[in-house]
Amino acid sequence: MMNREKGRGKLQYMGGLGYQDSVIVTMKGLETRLVKILTIFTSIDLSSNHFVGELPMDVGSLKSLKGLNFSHNNLTGYIPPSPGNLTDLEWLDLSSNKFIGRIPRELVDLTSLAFLNLSENRLIGPIPQGPQFNTFKNDSFAENPGLCGFPLPKTCKNSSRETPSETILQENDTKHGGWFEWRTILMGYGCGTVVGITLGYVLIDSKKLEWLARSFDRKGAKMRRKSRRNARRSYQR
């Protein structure tokens, strides 16, 4: 994936002659100013926006991601298991949202994960245990009254695994409802809030990106039509 000059082994940076990219990105909970941006930099920072809805299952198809930050939004629903497919992921920040349900056990398999923040949500149940998860401290899971187990001081009264019906419900919910206004994200070039996409943070095939946008756009249009029909019915009454 590294984009180097032939024969020189020199790393390539974004920006052409007379133009230099510079951006502030939140990585592992810390704001960092990137004066130069490597073309191999593969992180998404969509924090501190007003995004609503659910986290799409399709996030798990961004195989090259090193970092993913959706913190400080208004995302709801379950955390989908698909981020467990991001085997190169080093940091994940979903804090300060309204996620519910249990922490997906698939995240335990992310052996490269060095930073995790799921605090200030509405998660419940025992915290999954594993080599990486056992290294995270209390603040990774704080402000989730329903969570229990190590490293939190709250012990679990019933540490049994979730029932099959609960698992099926969670998977179905993420498959059918997992989206928010990605069209707005992809069109947010000028405002600078979508640094991951506007500055090429994610090395995604352009055709895949177009497919992703069309998919979410169709879902959004369907939901908006349904909302307008319900509004007309309420008005007629």
CSV table of N, CA and C in Angstrom, one decimal, residues 182-183 185-187 203-218:
chain,number,residue,atom,x,y,z
A,182,TRP,N,-24.8,9.6,5.0
A,182,TRP,CA,-23.5,9.5,4.3
A,182,TRP,C,-23.5,10.4,3.1
A,183,ARG,N,-24.6,10.7,2.5
A,183,ARG,CA,-24.6,11.6,1.4
A,183,ARG,C,-24.1,13.0,1.9
A,185,ILE,N,-22.1,13.5,4.3
A,185,ILE,CA,-20.7,13.4,4.5
A,185,ILE,C,-19.9,13.5,3.2
A,186,LEU,N,-20.3,12.8,2.2
A,186,LEU,CA,-19.6,12.8,1.0
A,186,LEU,C,-19.6,14.2,0.3
A,187,MET,N,-20.7,15.0,0.6
A,187,MET,CA,-20.8,16.3,-0.1
A,187,MET,C,-20.2,17.4,0.8
A,203,LEU,N,-8.1,5.0,1.8
A,203,LEU,CA,-7.8,4.6,0.4
A,203,LEU,C,-8.8,3.6,-0.1
A,204,ILE,N,-10.0,4.1,-0.5
A,204,ILE,CA,-11.0,3.2,-1.0
A,204,ILE,C,-11.2,3.3,-2.5
A,205,ASP,N,-11.4,2.2,-3.1
A,205,ASP,CA,-11.7,2.2,-4.5
A,205,ASP,C,-12.9,3.2,-4.8
A,206,SER,N,-12.7,4.0,-5.8
A,206,SER,CA,-13.8,5.1,-6.0
A,206,SER,C,-15.1,4.4,-6.4
A,207,LYS,N,-15.1,3.3,-7.1
A,207,LYS,CA,-16.3,2.6,-7.5
A,207,LYS,C,-17.1,2.1,-6.2
A,208,LYS,N,-16.3,1.6,-5.3
A,208,LYS,CA,-16.9,1.1,-4.0
A,208,LYS,C,-17.5,2.3,-3.3
A,209,LEU,N,-16.9,3.4,-3.3
A,209,LEU,CA,-17.4,4.6,-2.6
A,209,LEU,C,-18.7,5.1,-3.2
A,210,GLU,N,-18.7,5.1,-4.5
A,210,GLU,CA,-19.9,5.5,-5.2
A,210,GLU,C,-21.1,4.6,-4.9
A,211,TRP,N,-20.7,3.3,-4.9
A,211,TRP,CA,-21.8,2.3,-4.6
A,211,TRP,C,-22.3,2.5,-3.2
A,212,LEU,N,-21.4,2.8,-2.2
A,212,LEU,CA,-21.8,3.0,-0.8
A,212,LEU,C,-22.7,4.2,-0.7
A,213,ALA,N,-22.3,5.3,-1.4
A,213,ALA,CA,-23.2,6.5,-1.4
A,213,ALA,C,-24.5,6.2,-1.9
A,214,ARG,N,-24.6,5.5,-3.1
A,214,ARG,CA,-25.9,5.3,-3.7
A,214,ARG,C,-26.8,4.4,-2.8
A,215,SER,N,-26.1,3.4,-2.1
A,215,SER,CA,-26.9,2.5,-1.3
A,215,SER,C,-27.5,3.3,-0.1
A,216,PHE,N,-26.8,4.2,0.5
A,216,PHE,CA,-27.3,4.9,1.7
A,216,PHE,C,-28.3,6.0,1.2
A,217,ASP,N,-28.1,6.5,0.0
A,217,ASP,CA,-29.0,7.5,-0.6
A,217,ASP,C,-30.4,6.9,-0.8
A,218,ARG,N,-30.4,5.7,-1.3
A,218,ARG,CA,-31.7,5.0,-1.6
A,218,ARG,C,-32.4,4.8,-0.2
